[in-house]
Coordinates of C-alpha atoms in Angstrom, one line a residue:
X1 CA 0.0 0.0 0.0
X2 CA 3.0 2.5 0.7
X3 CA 4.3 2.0 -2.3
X4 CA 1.6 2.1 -4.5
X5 CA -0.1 5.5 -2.7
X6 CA 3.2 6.3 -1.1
X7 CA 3.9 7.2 2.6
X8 CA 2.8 10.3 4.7
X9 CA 5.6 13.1 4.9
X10 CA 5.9 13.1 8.6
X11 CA 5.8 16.4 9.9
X12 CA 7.9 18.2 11.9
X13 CA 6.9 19.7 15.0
X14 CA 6.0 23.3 15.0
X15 CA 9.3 25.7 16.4
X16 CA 8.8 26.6 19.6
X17 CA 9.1 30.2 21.0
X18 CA 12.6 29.5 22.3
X19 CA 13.8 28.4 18.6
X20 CA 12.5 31.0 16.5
X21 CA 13.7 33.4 19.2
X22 CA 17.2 32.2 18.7
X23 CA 16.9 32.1 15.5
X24 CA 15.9 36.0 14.8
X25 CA 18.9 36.8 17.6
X26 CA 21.0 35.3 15.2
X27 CA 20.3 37.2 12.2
X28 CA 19.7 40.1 14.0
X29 CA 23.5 39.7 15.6
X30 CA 24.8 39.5 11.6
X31 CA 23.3 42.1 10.3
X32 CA 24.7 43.9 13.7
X33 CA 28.2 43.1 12.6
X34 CA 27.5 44.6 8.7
X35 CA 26.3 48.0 10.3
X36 CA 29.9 48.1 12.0
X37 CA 31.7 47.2 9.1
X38 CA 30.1 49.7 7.4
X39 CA 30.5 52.5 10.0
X40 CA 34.1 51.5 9.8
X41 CA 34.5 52.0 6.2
X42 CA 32.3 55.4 6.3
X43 CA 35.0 56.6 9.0
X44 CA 37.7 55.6 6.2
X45 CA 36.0 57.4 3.7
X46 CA 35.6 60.3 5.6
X47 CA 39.0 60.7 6.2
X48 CA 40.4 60.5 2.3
X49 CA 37.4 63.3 1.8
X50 CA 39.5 65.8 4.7
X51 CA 42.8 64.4 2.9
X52 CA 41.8 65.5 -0.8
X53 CA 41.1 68.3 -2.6
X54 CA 38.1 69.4 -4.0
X55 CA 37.7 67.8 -7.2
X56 CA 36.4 64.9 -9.2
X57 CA 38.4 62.3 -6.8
X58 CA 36.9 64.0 -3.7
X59 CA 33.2 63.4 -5.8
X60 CA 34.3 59.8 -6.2
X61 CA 34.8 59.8 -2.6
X62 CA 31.8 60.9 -1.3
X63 CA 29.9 59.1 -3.9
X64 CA 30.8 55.6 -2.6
X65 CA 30.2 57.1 0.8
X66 CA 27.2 57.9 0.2
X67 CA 26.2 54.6 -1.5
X68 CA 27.8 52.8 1.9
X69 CA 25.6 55.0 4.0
X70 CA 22.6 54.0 2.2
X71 CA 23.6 50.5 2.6
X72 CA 23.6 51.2 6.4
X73 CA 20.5 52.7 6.9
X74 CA 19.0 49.7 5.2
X75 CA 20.9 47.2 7.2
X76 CA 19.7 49.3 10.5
X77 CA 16.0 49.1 9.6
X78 CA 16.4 45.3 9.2
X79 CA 17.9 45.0 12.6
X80 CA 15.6 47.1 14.4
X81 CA 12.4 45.4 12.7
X82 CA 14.3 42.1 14.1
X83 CA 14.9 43.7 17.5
X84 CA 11.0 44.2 17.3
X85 CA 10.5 40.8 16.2
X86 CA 12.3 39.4 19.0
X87 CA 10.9 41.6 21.5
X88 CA 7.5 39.9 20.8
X89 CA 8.7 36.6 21.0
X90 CA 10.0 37.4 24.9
X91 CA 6.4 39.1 25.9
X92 CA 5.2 35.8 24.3
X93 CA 7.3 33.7 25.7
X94 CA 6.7 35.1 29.2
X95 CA 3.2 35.2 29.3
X96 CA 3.6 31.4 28.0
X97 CA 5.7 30.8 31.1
X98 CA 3.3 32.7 33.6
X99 CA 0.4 30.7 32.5
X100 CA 2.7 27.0 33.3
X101 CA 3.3 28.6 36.4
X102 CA -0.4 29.3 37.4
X103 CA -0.8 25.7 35.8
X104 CA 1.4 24.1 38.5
X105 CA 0.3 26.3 41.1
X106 CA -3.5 25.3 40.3
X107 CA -2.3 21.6 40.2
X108 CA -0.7 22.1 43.6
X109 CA -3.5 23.9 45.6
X110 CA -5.8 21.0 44.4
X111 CA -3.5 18.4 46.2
X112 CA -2.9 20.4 49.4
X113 CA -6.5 20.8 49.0
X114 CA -7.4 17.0 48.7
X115 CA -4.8 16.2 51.4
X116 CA -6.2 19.1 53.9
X117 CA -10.0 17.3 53.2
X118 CA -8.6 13.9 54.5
X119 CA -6.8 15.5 57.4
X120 CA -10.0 17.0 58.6
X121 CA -11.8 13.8 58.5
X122 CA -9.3 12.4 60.9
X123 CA -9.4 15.4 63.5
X124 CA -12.3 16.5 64.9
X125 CA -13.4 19.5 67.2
X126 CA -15.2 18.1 69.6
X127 CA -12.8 15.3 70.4
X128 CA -10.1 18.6 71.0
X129 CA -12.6 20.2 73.3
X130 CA -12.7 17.1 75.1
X131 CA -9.5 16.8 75.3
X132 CA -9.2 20.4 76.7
X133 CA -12.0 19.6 79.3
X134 CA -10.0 16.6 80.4
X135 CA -6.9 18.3 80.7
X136 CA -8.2 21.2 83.2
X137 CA -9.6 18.8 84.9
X138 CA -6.5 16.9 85.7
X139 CA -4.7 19.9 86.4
X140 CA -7.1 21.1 89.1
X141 CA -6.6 17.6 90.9
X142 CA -3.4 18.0 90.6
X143 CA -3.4 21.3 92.3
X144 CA -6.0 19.5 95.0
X145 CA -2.6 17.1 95.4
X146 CA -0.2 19.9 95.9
X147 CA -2.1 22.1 98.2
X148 CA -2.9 18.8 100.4
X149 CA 0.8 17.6 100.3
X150 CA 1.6 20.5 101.6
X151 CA -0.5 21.3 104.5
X152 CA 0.7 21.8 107.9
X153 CA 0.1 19.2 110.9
X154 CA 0.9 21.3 113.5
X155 CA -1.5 23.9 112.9
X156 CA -4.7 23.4 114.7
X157 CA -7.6 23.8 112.4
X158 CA -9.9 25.6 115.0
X159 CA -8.1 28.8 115.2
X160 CA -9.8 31.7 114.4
X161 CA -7.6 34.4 112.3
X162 CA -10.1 37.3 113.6
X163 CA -7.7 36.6 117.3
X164 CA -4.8 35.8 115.2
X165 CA -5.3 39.5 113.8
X166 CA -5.7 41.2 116.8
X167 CA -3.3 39.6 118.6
X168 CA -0.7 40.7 115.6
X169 CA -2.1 44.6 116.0
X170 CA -1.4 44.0 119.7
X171 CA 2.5 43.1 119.3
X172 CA 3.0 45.8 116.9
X173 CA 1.4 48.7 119.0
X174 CA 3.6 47.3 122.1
X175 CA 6.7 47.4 119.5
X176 CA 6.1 51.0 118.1
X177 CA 5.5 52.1 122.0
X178 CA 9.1 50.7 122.9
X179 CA 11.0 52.0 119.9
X180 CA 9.3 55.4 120.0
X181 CA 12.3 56.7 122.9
X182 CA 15.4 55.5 121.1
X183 CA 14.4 53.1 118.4
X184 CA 15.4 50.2 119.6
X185 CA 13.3 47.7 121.4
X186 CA 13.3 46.6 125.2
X187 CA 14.0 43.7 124.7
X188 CA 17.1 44.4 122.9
X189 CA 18.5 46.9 125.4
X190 CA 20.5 45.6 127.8
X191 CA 19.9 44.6 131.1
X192 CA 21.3 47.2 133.7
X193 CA 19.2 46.5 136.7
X194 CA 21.7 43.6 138.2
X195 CA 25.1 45.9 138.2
X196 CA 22.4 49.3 139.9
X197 CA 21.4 47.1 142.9
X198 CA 25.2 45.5 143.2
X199 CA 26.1 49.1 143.9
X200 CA 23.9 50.4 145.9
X201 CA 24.5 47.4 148.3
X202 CA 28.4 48.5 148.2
X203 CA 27.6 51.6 148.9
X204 CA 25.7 50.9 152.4
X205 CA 28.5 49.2 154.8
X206 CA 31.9 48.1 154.9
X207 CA 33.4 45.9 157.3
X208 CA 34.2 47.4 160.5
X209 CA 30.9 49.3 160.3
X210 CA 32.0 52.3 157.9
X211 CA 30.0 53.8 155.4
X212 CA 31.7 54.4 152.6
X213 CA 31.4 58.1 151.3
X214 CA 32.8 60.6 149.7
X215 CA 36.0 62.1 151.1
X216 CA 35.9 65.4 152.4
X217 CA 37.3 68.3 150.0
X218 CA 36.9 65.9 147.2
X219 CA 34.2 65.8 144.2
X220 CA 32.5 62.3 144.3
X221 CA 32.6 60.7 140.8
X222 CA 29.5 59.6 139.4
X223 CA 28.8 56.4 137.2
X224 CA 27.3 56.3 134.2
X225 CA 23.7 56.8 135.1
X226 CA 24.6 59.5 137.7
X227 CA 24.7 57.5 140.6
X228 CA 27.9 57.8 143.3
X229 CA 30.6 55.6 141.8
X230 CA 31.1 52.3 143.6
X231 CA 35.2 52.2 144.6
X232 CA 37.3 49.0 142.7
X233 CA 38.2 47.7 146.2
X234 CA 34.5 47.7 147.5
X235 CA 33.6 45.7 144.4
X236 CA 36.2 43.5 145.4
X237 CA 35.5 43.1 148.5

């Protein structure tokens, strides 16, 4: 059958964007490199035109210029429609890309989707506010634990704090009257009455039945609290 009707041409895939881009980049980077070689012989031309005098050879001159700049001016309106060509194959080719991306990004929100759906089903809000109830729950009978772990024995349970109060107000209003002479409390001052009476007892008798006294013509010294001094050999004995 092929060979009596003959086989189908297979045909070739279309060019892609990429391709044909590459493809005008190409053609637009030759005719690039013919503007320059013309620019280059323009800039020769221009300087045998300053070297020569006016005449038919200076004519000549600028007559091939001119025919070269012509050339260029052609060759620059090729490129730039090129340029154009190629720029429209980029604002193609990204909008192209853009959409694969929204493609895969569609693809991917439909399989967090699907796999969000079938977490749900597994987890469910009332079994969490169970679970929260439960929790509170054990943590106020674990607070019932602490707070009985940790009661005291020895404190009766009968006690009133009302008489715990004012017993507290009592103590401080007996502590603010002792500090309010010198600051400092009675119970912290020290204890002077044993060494008062001890001398007043010296002063009284001696043996051999003299009172001890002052000498005559002499000042008496006085202790610390004002009282007569008690003499070092009295004290002794």
């Amino acid at each position: 059958m092929k060979r009596i009707f003959g086989a189908k041409n297979s045909k070739e895939p279309p060019p892609s964007i990429q391709d044909a881009s590459d493809r005008i980049n190409k053609r637009g980077e030759s005719v690039e490199d013919k503007v320059k070689r013309l620019d280059a012989e323009l800039c020769k031309y221009k300087d045998q035109i300053k070297r020569t005098r006016p005449g038919p050879a200076q004519e000549a001159i600028k007559a091939r210029a001119m025919r070269v700049l012509k050339q260029k001016k052609m060759y620059e309106g090729q490129r730039d429609m090129l340029y154009n060509q190629t720029f429209n194959l980029d604002q193609v080719s990204f909008a192209a890309e853009g959409l694969k991306d929204a493609q895969q990004t569609m693809t991917a929100l439909k399989s967090a989707n699907k796999e969000l759906k079938g977490m749900m089903k597994t987890v469910k809000i009332q079994d969490i506010d169970n679970l929260q109830d439960e929790m509170m729950d054990l943590m106020d009978v674990s607070s019932e634990i602490q707070e009985t772990l940790g009661r005291s024995y020895n404190v009766p349970d009968d006690i009133d704090e009302d008489d715990l109060m004012g017993e507290l107000d009592a103590l401080e209003a007996d502590m603010g009257n002792e500090t309010e002479a010198d600051g400092v409390p009675s119970y912290l001052q020290p204890d002077t009455e044993p060494i008062l009476m001890k001398g007043l007892t010296c002063l009284h008798h001696q043996p051999g039945g003299r009172t001890t006294g002052a000498q005559p013509g002499r000042a008496q010294a006085e202790d610390e609290w004002g009282l007569p001094a008690v003499p070092r050999a009295s004290l002794r004995g």
